[in-house]
Each structure stands twice: as structure tokens, then as C-alpha cells.
mmCIF file of C-alpha atoms in Angstrom:
data_model
loop_
_atom_site.group_PDB
_atom_site.id
_atom_site.type_symbol
_atom_site.label_atom_id
_atom_site.label_comp_id
_atom_site.label_asym_id
_atom_site.label_seq_id
_atom_site.Cartn_x
_atom_site.Cartn_y
_atom_site.Cartn_z
ATOM 1 C CA ASN W 1 -25.955 -8.291 -10.254
ATOM 2 C CA ALA W 2 -25.531 -4.453 -9.788
ATOM 3 C CA GLY W 3 -21.846 -3.496 -9.678
ATOM 4 C CA VAL W 4 -20.192 -1.056 -6.798
ATOM 5 C CA MET W 5 -22.450 1.601 -6.506
ATOM 6 C CA GLN W 6 -21.672 5.237 -5.375
ATOM 7 C CA ASN W 7 -23.549 8.546 -5.066
ATOM 8 C CA PRO W 8 -23.713 11.060 -5.150
ATOM 9 C CA ARG W 9 -22.022 11.034 -8.486
ATOM 10 C CA HIS W 10 -21.103 15.048 -8.478
ATOM 11 C CA LEU W 11 -21.066 16.984 -5.519
ATOM 12 C CA VAL W 12 -20.239 20.660 -4.980
ATOM 13 C CA ARG W 13 -19.324 22.294 -1.349
ATOM 14 C CA ARG W 14 -18.173 25.681 -0.453
ATOM 15 C CA ARG W 15 -14.959 25.979 1.610
ATOM 16 C CA GLY W 16 -15.579 24.849 5.096
ATOM 17 C CA GLN W 17 -18.765 22.620 4.444
ATOM 18 C CA GLU W 18 -18.618 19.069 4.805
ATOM 19 C CA ALA W 19 -18.842 16.319 2.311
ATOM 20 C CA ARG W 20 -20.067 12.777 2.655
ATOM 21 C CA LEU W 21 -19.670 10.456 -0.066
ATOM 22 C CA ARG W 22 -21.234 6.974 -0.394
ATOM 23 C CA CYS W 23 -20.355 3.555 -1.451
ATOM 24 C CA SER W 24 -22.303 0.279 -1.630
ATOM 25 C CA PRO W 25 -20.090 -2.773 -2.350
ATOM 26 C CA MET W 26 -21.080 -5.449 -4.856
ATOM 27 C CA LYS W 27 -23.360 -8.116 -3.618
ATOM 28 C CA GLY W 28 -21.040 -10.641 -1.751
ATOM 29 C CA HIS W 29 -18.491 -8.215 -1.130
ATOM 30 C CA SER W 30 -17.178 -7.037 2.358
ATOM 31 C CA HIS W 31 -13.981 -5.513 1.870
ATOM 32 C CA VAL W 32 -14.166 -1.799 0.519
ATOM 33 C CA TYR W 33 -11.434 0.551 -0.906
ATOM 34 C CA TRP W 34 -11.494 4.195 -1.028
ATOM 35 C CA TYR W 35 -9.084 6.034 -3.673
ATOM 36 C CA ARG W 36 -8.556 9.511 -4.920
ATOM 37 C CA GLN W 37 -7.830 10.661 -8.250
ATOM 38 C CA LEU W 38 -6.606 14.277 -8.699
ATOM 39 C CA PRO W 39 -6.948 16.004 -12.385
ATOM 40 C CA GLU W 40 -4.593 14.501 -14.808
ATOM 41 C CA GLU W 41 -3.069 11.639 -11.977
ATOM 42 C CA GLY W 42 -3.727 8.157 -11.326
ATOM 43 C CA LEU W 43 -5.475 6.874 -8.171
ATOM 44 C CA LYS W 44 -3.956 7.187 -5.014
ATOM 45 C CA PHE W 45 -5.090 4.638 -2.163
ATOM 46 C CA MET W 46 -6.732 6.284 0.989
ATOM 47 C CA VAL W 47 -8.556 3.694 3.199
ATOM 48 C CA TYR W 48 -9.316 0.125 3.097
ATOM 49 C CA LEU W 49 -12.527 -1.099 5.286
ATOM 50 C CA GLN W 50 -14.313 -4.264 6.319
ATOM 51 C CA LYS W 51 -17.549 -4.145 7.920
ATOM 52 C CA GLU W 52 -17.368 -2.492 10.981
ATOM 53 C CA ASN W 53 -13.588 -2.147 10.852
ATOM 54 C CA ILE W 54 -11.027 0.287 9.266
ATOM 55 C CA ILE W 55 -8.060 -2.305 8.413
ATOM 56 C CA ASP W 56 -5.690 0.076 7.017
ATOM 57 C CA GLU W 57 -5.920 3.924 6.710
ATOM 58 C CA SER W 58 -2.195 4.518 5.769
ATOM 59 C CA GLY W 59 -3.518 6.647 2.861
ATOM 60 C CA MET W 60 -5.853 9.003 4.521
ATOM 61 C CA PRO W 61 -4.809 12.379 5.541
ATOM 62 C CA LYS W 62 -4.819 12.782 9.139
ATOM 63 C CA GLU W 63 -7.046 15.683 9.673
ATOM 64 C CA ARG W 64 -10.536 16.298 8.704
ATOM 65 C CA PHE W 65 -10.992 12.955 6.881
ATOM 66 C CA SER W 66 -12.711 9.943 8.035
ATOM 67 C CA ALA W 67 -14.163 6.733 6.793
ATOM 68 C CA GLU W 68 -16.535 4.168 8.064
ATOM 69 C CA PHE W 69 -18.186 1.011 6.597
ATOM 70 C CA PRO W 70 -21.034 -0.127 9.364
ATOM 71 C CA LYS W 71 -22.536 -3.107 9.738
ATOM 72 C CA GLU W 72 -25.797 -2.025 8.011
ATOM 73 C CA GLY W 73 -25.749 0.468 5.134
ATOM 74 C CA PRO W 74 -23.051 1.811 2.379
ATOM 75 C CA SER W 75 -19.484 2.934 3.364
ATOM 76 C CA ILE W 76 -19.075 6.585 4.080
ATOM 77 C CA LEU W 77 -16.030 8.596 2.957
ATOM 78 C CA ARG W 78 -16.567 12.107 5.069
ATOM 79 C CA ILE W 79 -14.740 15.097 4.711
ATOM 80 C CA GLN W 80 -14.822 18.099 7.090
ATOM 81 C CA GLN W 81 -14.362 21.499 6.288
ATOM 82 C CA VAL W 82 -13.484 20.882 2.714
ATOM 83 C CA VAL W 83 -10.684 23.328 1.089
ATOM 84 C CA ARG W 84 -10.029 23.626 -2.621
ATOM 85 C CA GLY W 85 -7.550 21.071 -2.641
ATOM 86 C CA ASP W 86 -9.985 18.446 -1.884
ATOM 87 C CA SER W 87 -11.734 18.717 -5.411
ATOM 88 C CA ALA W 88 -11.026 15.285 -6.826
ATOM 89 C CA ALA W 89 -12.606 12.292 -8.012
ATOM 90 C CA TYR W 90 -13.106 9.812 -4.978
ATOM 91 C CA PHE W 91 -13.323 6.290 -6.100
ATOM 92 C CA CYS W 92 -14.817 3.124 -4.185
ATOM 93 C CA ALA W 93 -13.769 -0.180 -4.862
ATOM 94 C CA SER W 94 -14.824 -3.441 -3.427
ATOM 95 C CA SER W 95 -13.542 -7.116 -3.432
ATOM 96 C CA PRO W 96 -14.709 -10.397 -2.037
ATOM 97 C CA ALA W 97 -11.783 -10.935 0.047
ATOM 98 C CA ARG W 98 -8.589 -9.136 1.012
ATOM 99 C CA GLN W 99 -5.991 -9.204 -1.952
ATOM 100 C CA GLU W 100 -8.620 -10.521 -4.617
ATOM 101 C CA THR W 101 -9.922 -8.335 -7.744
ATOM 102 C CA GLN W 102 -10.841 -4.976 -6.832
ATOM 103 C CA TYR W 103 -14.033 -3.587 -9.013
ATOM 104 C CA PHE W 104 -14.442 -0.015 -8.954
ATOM 105 C CA GLY W 105 -17.637 2.297 -8.836
ATOM 106 C CA PRO W 106 -18.502 5.189 -11.116
ATOM 107 C CA GLY W 107 -16.789 7.548 -8.649
ATOM 108 C CA THR W 108 -18.071 10.896 -6.753
ATOM 109 C CA ARG W 109 -16.702 14.165 -8.252
ATOM 110 C CA LEU W 110 -16.133 16.695 -5.777
ATOM 111 C CA LEU W 111 -15.951 20.325 -6.654
ATOM 112 C CA VAL W 112 -15.328 22.661 -3.531
ATOM 113 C CA LEU W 113 -15.624 26.291 -4.321
ATOM 114 C CA GLY Z 1 6.464 2.131 -1.724
ATOM 115 C CA GLU Z 2 5.716 0.979 -5.450
ATOM 116 C CA ASP Z 3 6.369 3.079 -8.392
ATOM 117 C CA VAL Z 4 4.357 2.438 -11.580
ATOM 118 C CA GLU Z 5 5.254 4.200 -14.799
ATOM 119 C CA GLN Z 6 3.199 4.745 -18.002
ATOM 120 C CA SER Z 7 3.822 6.922 -20.794
ATOM 121 C CA LEU Z 8 1.139 9.536 -21.078
ATOM 122 C CA PHE Z 9 -0.254 9.420 -24.447
ATOM 123 C CA LEU Z 10 -0.699 7.347 -27.614
ATOM 124 C CA SER Z 11 -2.467 8.130 -30.961
ATOM 125 C CA VAL Z 12 -2.920 5.318 -33.286
ATOM 126 C CA ARG Z 13 -5.153 5.265 -36.507
ATOM 127 C CA GLU Z 14 -8.379 2.871 -36.384
ATOM 128 C CA GLY Z 15 -7.815 -0.496 -37.298
ATOM 129 C CA ASP Z 16 -4.190 -0.498 -36.058
ATOM 130 C CA SER Z 17 -2.987 -2.217 -32.846
ATOM 131 C CA SER Z 18 -2.015 -0.123 -29.976
ATOM 132 C CA VAL Z 19 0.322 -1.145 -27.505
ATOM 133 C CA ILE Z 20 0.238 0.451 -24.098
ATOM 134 C CA ASN Z 21 3.325 0.066 -21.660
ATOM 135 C CA CYS Z 22 3.909 -0.034 -18.076
ATOM 136 C CA THR Z 23 6.816 -0.312 -15.629
ATOM 137 C CA TYR Z 24 6.892 -1.430 -11.991
ATOM 138 C CA THR Z 25 9.501 -1.325 -9.419
ATOM 139 C CA ASP Z 26 8.611 -3.854 -6.713
ATOM 140 C CA SER Z 27 9.361 -7.442 -7.687
ATOM 141 C CA SER Z 28 6.946 -9.032 -4.998
ATOM 142 C CA SER Z 29 4.124 -7.589 -7.185
ATOM 143 C CA THR Z 30 1.515 -10.570 -7.273
ATOM 144 C CA TYR Z 31 -1.266 -9.458 -9.978
ATOM 145 C CA LEU Z 32 -0.978 -6.877 -12.539
ATOM 146 C CA TYR Z 33 -4.211 -5.395 -14.116
ATOM 147 C CA TRP Z 34 -5.353 -2.979 -16.994
ATOM 148 C CA TYR Z 35 -8.529 -0.452 -15.791
ATOM 149 C CA LYS Z 36 -9.893 1.606 -18.756
ATOM 150 C CA GLN Z 37 -11.522 4.727 -17.756
ATOM 151 C CA GLU Z 38 -13.841 6.771 -20.540
ATOM 152 C CA PRO Z 39 -14.712 10.563 -19.740
ATOM 153 C CA GLY Z 40 -16.417 11.387 -16.638
ATOM 154 C CA ALA Z 41 -16.735 7.340 -15.709
ATOM 155 C CA GLY Z 42 -15.445 5.164 -13.254
ATOM 156 C CA LEU Z 43 -12.754 2.191 -14.049
ATOM 157 C CA GLN Z 44 -13.638 -0.761 -15.767
ATOM 158 C CA LEU Z 45 -11.544 -3.879 -15.129
ATOM 159 C CA LEU Z 46 -9.995 -4.872 -18.800
ATOM 160 C CA THR Z 47 -7.736 -7.600 -17.688
ATOM 161 C CA TYR Z 48 -5.461 -8.849 -15.397
ATOM 162 C CA ILE Z 49 -2.267 -11.378 -15.060
ATOM 163 C CA PHE Z 50 -0.749 -13.267 -12.331
ATOM 164 C CA SER Z 51 2.950 -12.525 -11.766
ATOM 165 C CA ASN Z 52 4.273 -16.443 -12.946
ATOM 166 C CA MET Z 53 2.519 -16.332 -16.148
ATOM 167 C CA ASP Z 54 4.148 -14.542 -19.189
ATOM 168 C CA MET Z 55 1.095 -13.770 -21.483
ATOM 169 C CA LYS Z 56 -2.701 -13.671 -21.510
ATOM 170 C CA GLN Z 57 -4.872 -13.373 -24.308
ATOM 171 C CA ASP Z 58 -8.797 -12.297 -24.044
ATOM 172 C CA GLN Z 59 -10.315 -11.462 -27.411
ATOM 173 C CA ARG Z 60 -8.615 -8.398 -28.768
ATOM 174 C CA LEU Z 61 -6.504 -7.707 -25.721
ATOM 175 C CA THR Z 62 -2.996 -9.296 -25.185
ATOM 176 C CA VAL Z 63 -1.082 -8.792 -22.053
ATOM 177 C CA LEU Z 64 2.396 -9.541 -21.645
ATOM 178 C CA LEU Z 65 4.605 -9.374 -18.603
ATOM 179 C CA ASN Z 66 8.369 -9.481 -18.281
ATOM 180 C CA LYS Z 67 8.963 -10.010 -14.946
ATOM 181 C CA LYS Z 68 12.745 -9.853 -15.089
ATOM 182 C CA ASP Z 69 12.312 -6.172 -16.690
ATOM 183 C CA LYS Z 70 9.145 -5.486 -14.795
ATOM 184 C CA HIS Z 71 7.614 -4.390 -17.744
ATOM 185 C CA LEU Z 72 3.882 -5.046 -18.385
ATOM 186 C CA SER Z 73 2.330 -4.195 -21.981
ATOM 187 C CA LEU Z 74 -1.324 -4.133 -23.390
ATOM 188 C CA ARG Z 75 -1.704 -4.757 -26.966
ATOM 189 C CA ILE Z 76 -5.263 -3.880 -28.381
ATOM 190 C CA ALA Z 77 -5.787 -5.522 -31.930
ATOM 191 C CA ASP Z 78 -7.837 -3.666 -34.282
ATOM 192 C CA THR Z 79 -8.206 -0.554 -32.384
ATOM 193 C CA GLN Z 80 -11.822 1.010 -32.542
ATOM 194 C CA THR Z 81 -12.730 4.570 -31.703
ATOM 195 C CA GLY Z 82 -14.740 3.281 -28.730
ATOM 196 C CA ASP Z 83 -11.174 2.144 -27.375
ATOM 197 C CA SER Z 84 -10.196 5.801 -27.120
ATOM 198 C CA ALA Z 85 -9.966 6.132 -23.155
ATOM 199 C CA ILE Z 86 -7.502 6.615 -20.193
ATOM 200 C CA TYR Z 87 -5.671 2.831 -19.752
ATOM 201 C CA PHE Z 88 -4.527 2.458 -16.179
ATOM 202 C CA CYS Z 89 -1.979 0.045 -14.838
ATOM 203 C CA ALA Z 90 -1.965 -1.351 -11.572
ATOM 204 C CA SER Z 91 -0.244 -3.711 -9.332
ATOM 205 C CA ALA Z 92 -0.962 -5.435 -6.159
ATOM 206 C CA ARG Z 93 1.677 -6.606 -4.142
ATOM 207 C CA THR Z 94 2.323 -9.212 -1.149
ATOM 208 C CA GLY Z 95 1.101 -7.781 1.935
ATOM 209 C CA ALA Z 96 -0.414 -4.472 0.711
ATOM 210 C CA ASN Z 97 -4.015 -3.989 0.856
ATOM 211 C CA ASN Z 98 -4.213 -1.778 -2.147
ATOM 212 C CA LEU Z 99 -3.315 -1.583 -5.661
ATOM 213 C CA PHE Z 100 -0.727 0.783 -6.853
ATOM 214 C CA PHE Z 101 -1.907 2.898 -10.260
ATOM 215 C CA GLY Z 102 0.150 4.480 -12.867
ATOM 216 C CA THR Z 103 -0.590 7.745 -13.991
ATOM 217 C CA GLY Z 104 -2.348 6.565 -17.096
ATOM 218 C CA THR Z 105 -2.216 6.499 -20.652
ATOM 219 C CA ARG Z 106 -4.241 8.402 -22.915
ATOM 220 C CA LEU Z 107 -5.263 6.512 -26.136
ATOM 221 C CA THR Z 108 -6.503 8.422 -28.857
ATOM 222 C CA VAL Z 109 -7.820 6.520 -31.862
ATOM 223 C CA ILE Z 110 -7.974 8.488 -34.789
ATOM 224 C CA PRO Z 111 -10.713 7.326 -37.506
#
């Protein structure tokens, strides 16, 4: 029973490029959460999605960041025109239903040069 | 929003017990979680406790919850070098979709 999968595990981008981070939830989970972890800090919530719907994006920066969770395929977190401050670890979690235990993926570590 | 606080560092000798503490501010917290993060890895769910419980034990792990003081602790008995990691406390709150995380406690186990 595979856990939450994320890819790539490491991503290097130059300033101004786009970053696409993918997350496949655990089997049977239809709720996906994205968190960001800046160096030496805890995780901060970004966005919560169910299949085809963004439920809560209160933690998402208003510009350059977007997320989707299509009917088929993984959830995608997209960062356009990356800046150095976007360098962080991005974690995806999934749960079987709202407000149930969240299980985390291994994260994608984004480095912006 | 919710504030969750933890001390940043803890060092213990192998074989001793470790106690990692966490305080939170929101009294409507429903579940409280402990996650473990090893270097370069994701978060592994260790254990959780529902807010109407005082204690939960799972093998070497004991979670204590003082709801009046909004204080949570994780005790690891017979700490091993493999327990060296960052431990995050997180709370779930009624009506909120996300977890609120502390900054993490870096546990170092000295052989």
C-alpha cells in the first residue's frame, strides 16, 4: 500500500523559471493538502484540495502560485517566475476525508538559483 | 490563528528517556499529533491524541495532554540513536482544514 508520493524529490530552477511539483495521494484518499517548510521552520499550510476543487487556499500567496487536483492524475502545485525566496521544502499530505489524519509525502526540495 | 510552540533543541544520552514539550493556544484543538522528520525526509506520523484524552501509550511512546494548560508532551523511553530527528507537534482545530505546526524540536541522542 504505497504512501503519499511526490516528485521530483529535488528541483533546481533559475530565477524566473516555472516549478511544477506533483503529489499522488495515498490510495483511497481524495483530500490533498500542500504545506511549505522554510529552512529551520515548521510547516505552513498553503492549500487544501479535493478532486477538481480548491477548498481552502488561505495560505497560498496571491501571486505566482496555483494548485490543482484534476479528476485524473496527481495534484500539481505550480510556481511561476520563481524567486530565491521560494526555495523551500514543499510537502503534500492526504487524508481519506476532511479533518481526518493527514499522511505526508517525502517532500520536494526546491532550490532557486 | 493557532500558535504552537516547542523548544528548539534537546539532547539526551542513549538509553535515557526524552521528553519533548509543546504548548498550543487554541482551546478548540481537537486532535494533537506528533510527527518525526529525519534529515532530508518527509514527516512520519508517530502518534496522536484526541483532546478528551489525558494520556496515550504506544510501545516506547507516551503522550500526555494537559488540556487546562494547553500543554502536550511526548516521552520516548529508552531513547536510541535512531530516534535522533526533528519532532513536530501539530494541532487540528474544529472548522480548520489544515494542521498548525510548531517549529520542531531537534532531538540529538548521544551514544
